[in-house]
CSV table of C-alpha atoms in Angstrom, one decimal:
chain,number,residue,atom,x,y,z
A,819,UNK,CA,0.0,0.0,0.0
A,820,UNK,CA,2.8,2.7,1.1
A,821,UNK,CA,4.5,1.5,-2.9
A,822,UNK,CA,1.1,2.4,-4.4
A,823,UNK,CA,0.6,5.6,-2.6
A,824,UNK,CA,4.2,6.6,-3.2
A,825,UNK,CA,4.0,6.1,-6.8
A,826,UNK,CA,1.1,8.1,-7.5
A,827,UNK,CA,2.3,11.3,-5.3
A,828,UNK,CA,5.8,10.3,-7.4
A,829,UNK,CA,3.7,10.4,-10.6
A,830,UNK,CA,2.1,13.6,-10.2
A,831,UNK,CA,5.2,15.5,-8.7
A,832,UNK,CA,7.2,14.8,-12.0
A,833,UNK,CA,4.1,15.6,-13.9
A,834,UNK,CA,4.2,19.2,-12.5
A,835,UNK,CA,7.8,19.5,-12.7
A,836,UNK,CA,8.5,19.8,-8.9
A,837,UNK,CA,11.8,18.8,-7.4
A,838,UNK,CA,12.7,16.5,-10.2
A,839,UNK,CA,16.8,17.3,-10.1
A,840,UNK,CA,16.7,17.3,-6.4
A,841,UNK,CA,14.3,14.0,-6.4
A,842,UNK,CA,17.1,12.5,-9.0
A,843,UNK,CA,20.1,13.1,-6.6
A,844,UNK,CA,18.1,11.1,-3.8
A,845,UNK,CA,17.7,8.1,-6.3
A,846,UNK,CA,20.8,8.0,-7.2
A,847,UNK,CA,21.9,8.1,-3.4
A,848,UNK,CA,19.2,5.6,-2.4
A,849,UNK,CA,20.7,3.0,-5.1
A,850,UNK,CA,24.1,3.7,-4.4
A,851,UNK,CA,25.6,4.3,-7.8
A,852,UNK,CA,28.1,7.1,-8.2
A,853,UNK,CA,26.5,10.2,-10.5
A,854,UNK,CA,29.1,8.8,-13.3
A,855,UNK,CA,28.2,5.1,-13.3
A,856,UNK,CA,26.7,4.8,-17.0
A,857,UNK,CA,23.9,2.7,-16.3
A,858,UNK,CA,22.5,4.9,-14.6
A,859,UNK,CA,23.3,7.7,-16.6
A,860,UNK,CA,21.7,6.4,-19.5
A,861,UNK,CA,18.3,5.7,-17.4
A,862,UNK,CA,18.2,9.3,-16.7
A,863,UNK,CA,18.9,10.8,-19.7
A,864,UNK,CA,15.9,12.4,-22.1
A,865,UNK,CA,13.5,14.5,-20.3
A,866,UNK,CA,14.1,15.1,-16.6
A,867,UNK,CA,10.3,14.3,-15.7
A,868,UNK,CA,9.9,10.6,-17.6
A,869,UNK,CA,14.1,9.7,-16.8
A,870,UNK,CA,13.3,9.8,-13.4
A,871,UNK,CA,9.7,8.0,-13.3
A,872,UNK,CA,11.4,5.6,-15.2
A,873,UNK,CA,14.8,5.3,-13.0
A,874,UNK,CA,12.4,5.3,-10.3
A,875,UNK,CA,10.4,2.4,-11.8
A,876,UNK,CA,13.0,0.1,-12.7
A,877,UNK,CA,15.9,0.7,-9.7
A,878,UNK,CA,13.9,1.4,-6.4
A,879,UNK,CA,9.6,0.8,-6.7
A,880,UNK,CA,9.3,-2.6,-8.8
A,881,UNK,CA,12.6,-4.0,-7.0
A,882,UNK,CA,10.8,-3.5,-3.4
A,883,UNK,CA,7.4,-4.2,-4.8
A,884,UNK,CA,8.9,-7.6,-6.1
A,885,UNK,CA,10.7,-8.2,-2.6
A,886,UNK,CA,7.4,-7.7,-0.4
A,887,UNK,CA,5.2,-10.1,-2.9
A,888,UNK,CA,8.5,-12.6,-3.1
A,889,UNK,CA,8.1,-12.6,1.1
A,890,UNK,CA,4.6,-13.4,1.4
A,891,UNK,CA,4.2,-15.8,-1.7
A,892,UNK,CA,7.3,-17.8,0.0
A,893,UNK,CA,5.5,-17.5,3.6
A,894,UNK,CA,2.2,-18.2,2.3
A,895,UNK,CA,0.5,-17.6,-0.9
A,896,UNK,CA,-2.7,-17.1,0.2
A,897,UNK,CA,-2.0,-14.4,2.1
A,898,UNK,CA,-0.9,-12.5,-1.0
A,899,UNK,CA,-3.4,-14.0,-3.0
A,900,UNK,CA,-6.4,-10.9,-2.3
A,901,UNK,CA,-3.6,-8.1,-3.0
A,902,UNK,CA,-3.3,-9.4,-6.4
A,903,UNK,CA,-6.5,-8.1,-8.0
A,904,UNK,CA,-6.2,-4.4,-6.6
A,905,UNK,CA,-2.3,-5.0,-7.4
A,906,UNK,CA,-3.6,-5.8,-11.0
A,907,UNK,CA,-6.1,-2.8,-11.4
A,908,UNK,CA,-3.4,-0.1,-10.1
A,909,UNK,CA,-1.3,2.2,-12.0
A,910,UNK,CA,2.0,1.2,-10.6
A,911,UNK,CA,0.9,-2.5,-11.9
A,912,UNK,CA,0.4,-1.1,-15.5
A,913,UNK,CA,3.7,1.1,-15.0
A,914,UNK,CA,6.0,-1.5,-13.7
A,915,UNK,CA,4.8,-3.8,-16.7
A,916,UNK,CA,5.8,-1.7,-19.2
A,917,UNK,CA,9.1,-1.3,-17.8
A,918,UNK,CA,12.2,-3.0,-18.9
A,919,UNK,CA,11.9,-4.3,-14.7
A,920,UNK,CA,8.6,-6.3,-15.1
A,921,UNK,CA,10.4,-9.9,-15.6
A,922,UNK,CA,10.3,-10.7,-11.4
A,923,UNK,CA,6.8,-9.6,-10.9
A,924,UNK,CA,5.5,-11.3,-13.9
A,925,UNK,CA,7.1,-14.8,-11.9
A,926,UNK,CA,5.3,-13.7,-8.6
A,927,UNK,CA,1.9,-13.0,-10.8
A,928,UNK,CA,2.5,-16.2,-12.3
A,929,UNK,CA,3.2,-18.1,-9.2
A,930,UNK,CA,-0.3,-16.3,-7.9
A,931,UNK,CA,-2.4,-17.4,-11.1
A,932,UNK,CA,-1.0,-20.9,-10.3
A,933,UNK,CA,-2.6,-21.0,-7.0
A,934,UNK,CA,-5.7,-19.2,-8.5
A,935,UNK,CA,-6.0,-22.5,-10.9
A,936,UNK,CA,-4.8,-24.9,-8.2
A,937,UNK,CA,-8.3,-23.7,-6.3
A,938,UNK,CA,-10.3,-23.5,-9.1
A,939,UNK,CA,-9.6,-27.5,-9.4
A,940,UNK,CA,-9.8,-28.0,-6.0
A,941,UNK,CA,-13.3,-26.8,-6.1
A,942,UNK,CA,-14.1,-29.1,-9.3
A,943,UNK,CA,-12.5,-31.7,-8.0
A,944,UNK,CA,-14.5,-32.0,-4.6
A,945,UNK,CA,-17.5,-31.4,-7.1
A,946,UNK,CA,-17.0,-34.5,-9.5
A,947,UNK,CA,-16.1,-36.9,-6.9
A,948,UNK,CA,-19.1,-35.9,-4.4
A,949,UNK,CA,-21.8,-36.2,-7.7
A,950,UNK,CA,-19.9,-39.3,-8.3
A,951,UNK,CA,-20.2,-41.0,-4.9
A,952,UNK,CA,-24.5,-40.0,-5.5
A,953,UNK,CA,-24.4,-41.4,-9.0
A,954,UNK,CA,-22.7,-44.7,-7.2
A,955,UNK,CA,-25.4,-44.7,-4.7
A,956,UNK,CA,-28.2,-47.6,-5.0
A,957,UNK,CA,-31.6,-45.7,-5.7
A,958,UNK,CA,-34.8,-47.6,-5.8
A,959,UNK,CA,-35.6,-48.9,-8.9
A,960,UNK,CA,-39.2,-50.4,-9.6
A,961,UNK,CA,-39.6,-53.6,-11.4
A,962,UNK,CA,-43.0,-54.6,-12.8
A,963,UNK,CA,-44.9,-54.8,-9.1
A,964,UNK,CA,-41.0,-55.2,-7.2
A,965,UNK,CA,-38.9,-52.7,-6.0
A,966,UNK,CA,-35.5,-53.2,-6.0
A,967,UNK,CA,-31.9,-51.1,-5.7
A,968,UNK,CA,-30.7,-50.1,-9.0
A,969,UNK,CA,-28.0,-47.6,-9.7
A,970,UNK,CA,-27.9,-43.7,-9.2
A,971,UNK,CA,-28.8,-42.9,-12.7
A,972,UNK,CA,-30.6,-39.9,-11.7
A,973,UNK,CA,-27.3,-37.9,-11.1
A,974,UNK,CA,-25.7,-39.5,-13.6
A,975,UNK,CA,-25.8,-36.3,-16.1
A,976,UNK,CA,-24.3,-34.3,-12.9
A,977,UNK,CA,-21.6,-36.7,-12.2
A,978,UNK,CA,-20.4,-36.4,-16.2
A,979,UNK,CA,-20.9,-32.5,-16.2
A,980,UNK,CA,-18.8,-32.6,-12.8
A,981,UNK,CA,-16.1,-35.0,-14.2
A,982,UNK,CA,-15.6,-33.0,-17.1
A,983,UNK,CA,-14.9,-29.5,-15.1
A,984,UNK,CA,-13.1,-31.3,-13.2
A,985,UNK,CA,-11.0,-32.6,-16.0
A,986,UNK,CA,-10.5,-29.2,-17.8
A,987,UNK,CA,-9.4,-27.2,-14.5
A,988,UNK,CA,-7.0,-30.3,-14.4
A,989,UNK,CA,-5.3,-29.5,-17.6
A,990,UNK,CA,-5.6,-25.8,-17.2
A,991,UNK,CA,-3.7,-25.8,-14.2
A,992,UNK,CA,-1.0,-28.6,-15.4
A,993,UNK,CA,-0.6,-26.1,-18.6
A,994,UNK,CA,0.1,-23.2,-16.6
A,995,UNK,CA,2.7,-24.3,-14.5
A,996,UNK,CA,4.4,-26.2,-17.6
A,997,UNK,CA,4.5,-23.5,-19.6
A,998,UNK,CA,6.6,-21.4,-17.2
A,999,UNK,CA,8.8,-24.4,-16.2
A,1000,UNK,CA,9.9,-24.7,-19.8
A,1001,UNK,CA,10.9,-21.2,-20.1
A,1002,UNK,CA,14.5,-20.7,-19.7
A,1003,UNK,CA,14.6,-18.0,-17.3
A,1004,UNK,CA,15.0,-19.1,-14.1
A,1005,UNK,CA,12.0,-17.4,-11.3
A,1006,UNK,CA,12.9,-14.2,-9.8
A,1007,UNK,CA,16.1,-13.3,-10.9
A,1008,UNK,CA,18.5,-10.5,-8.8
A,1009,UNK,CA,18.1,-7.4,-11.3
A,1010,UNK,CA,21.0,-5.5,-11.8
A,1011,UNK,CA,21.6,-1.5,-10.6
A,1012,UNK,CA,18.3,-2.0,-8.2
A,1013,UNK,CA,17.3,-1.2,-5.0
A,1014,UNK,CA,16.5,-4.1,-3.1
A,1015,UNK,CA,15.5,-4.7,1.1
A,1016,UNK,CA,16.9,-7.9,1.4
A,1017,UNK,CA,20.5,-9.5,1.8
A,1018,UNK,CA,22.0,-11.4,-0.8
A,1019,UNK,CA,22.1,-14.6,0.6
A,1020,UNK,CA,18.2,-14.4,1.9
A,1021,UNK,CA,17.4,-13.6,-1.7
A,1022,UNK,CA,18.9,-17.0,-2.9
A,1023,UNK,CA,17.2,-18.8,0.1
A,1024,UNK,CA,13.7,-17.0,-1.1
A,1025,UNK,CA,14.2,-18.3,-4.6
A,1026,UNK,CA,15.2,-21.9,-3.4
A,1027,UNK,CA,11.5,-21.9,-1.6
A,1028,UNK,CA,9.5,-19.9,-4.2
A,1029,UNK,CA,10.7,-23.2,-6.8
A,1030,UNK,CA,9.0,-25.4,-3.8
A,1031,UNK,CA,6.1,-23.1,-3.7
A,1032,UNK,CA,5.6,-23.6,-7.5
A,1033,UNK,CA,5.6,-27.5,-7.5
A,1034,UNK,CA,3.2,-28.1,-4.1
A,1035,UNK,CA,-0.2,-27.5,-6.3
A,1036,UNK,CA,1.0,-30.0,-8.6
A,1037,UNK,CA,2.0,-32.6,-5.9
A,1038,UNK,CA,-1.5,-32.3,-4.2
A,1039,UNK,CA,-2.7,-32.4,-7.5
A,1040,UNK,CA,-1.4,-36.0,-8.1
A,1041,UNK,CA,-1.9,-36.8,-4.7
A,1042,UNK,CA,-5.6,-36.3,-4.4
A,1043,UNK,CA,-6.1,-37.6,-7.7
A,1044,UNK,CA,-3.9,-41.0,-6.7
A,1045,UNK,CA,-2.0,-40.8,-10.2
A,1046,UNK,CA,1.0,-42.0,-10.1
A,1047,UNK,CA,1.2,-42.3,-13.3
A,1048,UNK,CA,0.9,-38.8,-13.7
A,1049,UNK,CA,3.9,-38.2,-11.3
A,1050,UNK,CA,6.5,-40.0,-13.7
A,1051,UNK,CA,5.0,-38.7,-16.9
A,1052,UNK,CA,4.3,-35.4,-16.0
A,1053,UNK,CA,5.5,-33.9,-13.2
A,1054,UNK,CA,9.0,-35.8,-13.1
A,1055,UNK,CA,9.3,-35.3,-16.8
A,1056,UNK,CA,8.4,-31.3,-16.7
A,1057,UNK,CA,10.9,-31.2,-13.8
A,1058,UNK,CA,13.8,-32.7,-15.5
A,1059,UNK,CA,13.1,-31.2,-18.7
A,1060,UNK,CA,13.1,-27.4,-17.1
A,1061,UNK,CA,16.5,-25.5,-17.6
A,1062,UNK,CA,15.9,-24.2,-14.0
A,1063,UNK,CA,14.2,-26.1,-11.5
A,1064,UNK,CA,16.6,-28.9,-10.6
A,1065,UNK,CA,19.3,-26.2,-10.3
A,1066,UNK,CA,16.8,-24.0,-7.9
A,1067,UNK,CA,15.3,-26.8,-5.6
A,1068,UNK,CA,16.6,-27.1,-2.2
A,1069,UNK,CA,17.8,-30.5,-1.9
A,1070,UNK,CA,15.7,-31.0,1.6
A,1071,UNK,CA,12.6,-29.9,-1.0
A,1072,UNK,CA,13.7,-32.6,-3.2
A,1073,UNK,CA,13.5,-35.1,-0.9
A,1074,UNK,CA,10.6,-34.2,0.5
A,1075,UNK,CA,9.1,-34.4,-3.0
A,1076,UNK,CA,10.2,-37.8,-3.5
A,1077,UNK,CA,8.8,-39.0,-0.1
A,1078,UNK,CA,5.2,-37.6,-1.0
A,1079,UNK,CA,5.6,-39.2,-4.3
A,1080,UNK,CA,6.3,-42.5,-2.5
A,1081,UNK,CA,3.0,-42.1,-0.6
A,1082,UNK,CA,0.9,-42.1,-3.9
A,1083,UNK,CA,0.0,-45.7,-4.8
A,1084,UNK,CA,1.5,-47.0,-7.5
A,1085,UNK,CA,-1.9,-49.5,-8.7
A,1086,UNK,CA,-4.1,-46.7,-9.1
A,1087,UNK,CA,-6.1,-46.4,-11.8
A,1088,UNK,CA,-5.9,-43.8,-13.7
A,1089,UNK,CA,-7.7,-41.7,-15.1
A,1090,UNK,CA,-10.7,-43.1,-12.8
A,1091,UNK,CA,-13.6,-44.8,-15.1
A,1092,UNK,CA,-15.6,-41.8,-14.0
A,1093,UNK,CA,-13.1,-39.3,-15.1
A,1094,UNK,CA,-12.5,-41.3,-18.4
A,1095,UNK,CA,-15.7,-41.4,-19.3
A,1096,UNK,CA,-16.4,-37.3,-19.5
C-alpha cells in the first residue's frame, strides 16, 4: 500500500515538474551508484520528468514491490493472493509492466495465477467426486410390481458435467505451470543497478523456496487424484526437462518431494472410469 501511494504522489510530482533534479540526486543516493556510473546515466537521460519516473520504476519501486510479494508468496500464498486483484487494477501494476523491470513480478503474478488454478480445481475436483459417490449410490428402482436397488442414474448427467470441469481445471492448471517451467529464465532473478531490502544470501534462500512453492499445487494435484502415473509422466518429466528447477530446488525440497511421491499408490487407476468417461 505505502509503494502504491508513493507512486502516485511520485507520478504527479514529476508531472508538475516539482523537485525533479533534487528528487534525481536522492535516487541515485538511495541505489548507491556514483553520478558517473553509465547505467545509470543512461536511465536518466531524455526528459528530466519521464528519466526519473522511469529510474524510479525500474531501480527502487518494482525492486521493493517484487521483494514484499517474493516474502509473502514464500510464507504463504494465500496471504498474497487478495492483493493481487487491486495490485492488478493499479497504476504502478500497468507502470511497472511496461518497464524494462517487469520480468520478477511477472514470476510472482505467475506463481499467484497458479494457485488461483490450483483452487479452481480444488473446487471441481471436490465437485466430481461428491456427484460421483451419489451417482454410485443404490436408488430404488421399480420392477413390474418389485422394487428393487438399481444404480444412481438420476445424477448420472451431474456426475459427467462434474467430471468434465473437473478434468479441464485439471489441464488448465498442469498447462500453466508447464509452460513457465519450460521457459528458460529461471524465477525471480537478482536485477541488476536495483534497489532491493533484502541480503543477498536471503534472496537465494527466497528463490530456493518460491521453486518449492511452484511445484506443491502439482504434488497435491497428483496426490488427491492418486495418479502415479501422472507423477513420472508429467510432473518428473516437466521437472527434469526445465533449464531451472533442478538447479533452484533445495535438496531438503527434493526429498521431500520424493517422499510424497512415495506415498501415492502405485496400482491406481488412472484416469478413474468416471473421469475417463467425461
Amino acid at each position: 500500500l505505502c509503494l502504491l501511494v508513493f507512486w502516485t504522489i511520485a507520478r504527479d510530482k514529476a508531472s508538475e515538474g516539482e523537485s525533479v533534479e533534487q528528487a534525481q540526486e536522492g535516487l541515485k543516493a538511495l541505489v548507491g551508484e556514483d553520478m558517473q556510473t553509465p547505467g545509470l546515466l543512461e536511465i536518466l537521460a531524455g526528459d528530466p520528468r519521464e528519466a526519473f519516473l522511469r529510474a524510479a520504476l525500474g531501480t527502487a519501486i518494482v525492486p521493493l514491490l517484487a521483494d514484499t510479494l517474493l516474502c509473502l508468496c514464500v510464507k504463504e500464498p494465500a496471504l498474497a493472493l487478495p492483493m493481487l486483484p487491486p495490485l492488478q487494477a493499479s497504476v504502478l501494476w500497468t507502470d511497472a509492466f511496461n518497464s524494462a523491470a517487469a520480468n520478477n513480478l511477472s514470476d510472482l503474478e505467475w506463481l499467484l495465477l497458479l494457485y488461483v488454478k490450483h483452487n479452481a480445481w480444488k473446487v471441481a475436483f471436490r465437485e466430481a467426486s461428491a456427484q460421483q459417490a451419489l451417482a454410485a449410490k443404490p436408488t430404488l428402482v421399480r420392477f413390474g410390481a418389485a422394487v428393487q436397488p438399481g444404480p444412481g442414474s438420476g445424477h448420472a448427467a451431474e456426475a459427467d458435467k462434474a467430471a468434465q470441469e473437473s478434468k479441464i481445471a485439471r489441464e488448465a492448471l498442469l498447462d500453466w505451470a508447464q509452460d513457465r517451467l519450460a521457459r528458460p529464465r529461471p524465477l525471480v532473478e537478482p536485477q541488476p543497478r536495483s534497489q532491493t531490502a533484502l541480503p543477498e544470501a536471503h534472496v537465494q534462500n527466497l528463490r530456493k523456496a518460491l521453486a518449492w512453492r511452484a511445484l506443491l499445487p502439482l504434488i497435491n494435484l497428483f496426490e488427491a487424484e492418486l495418479d502415479f502415473q501422472g507423477v513420472m509422466q508429467d510432473l518428473f518429466v516437466s521437472i527434469d526437462e526445465s533449464p531451472w528447477m533442478l538447479k533452484m530446488l533445495d535438496q531438503r525440497h527434493a526429498r521431500a518431494l520424493l517422499s510424497r511421491v512415495a506415498h501415492i499408490p502405485m496400482s491406481s487407476e488412472w484416469p478413474p472410469p468416471w473421469l475417463k468417461a467425461a
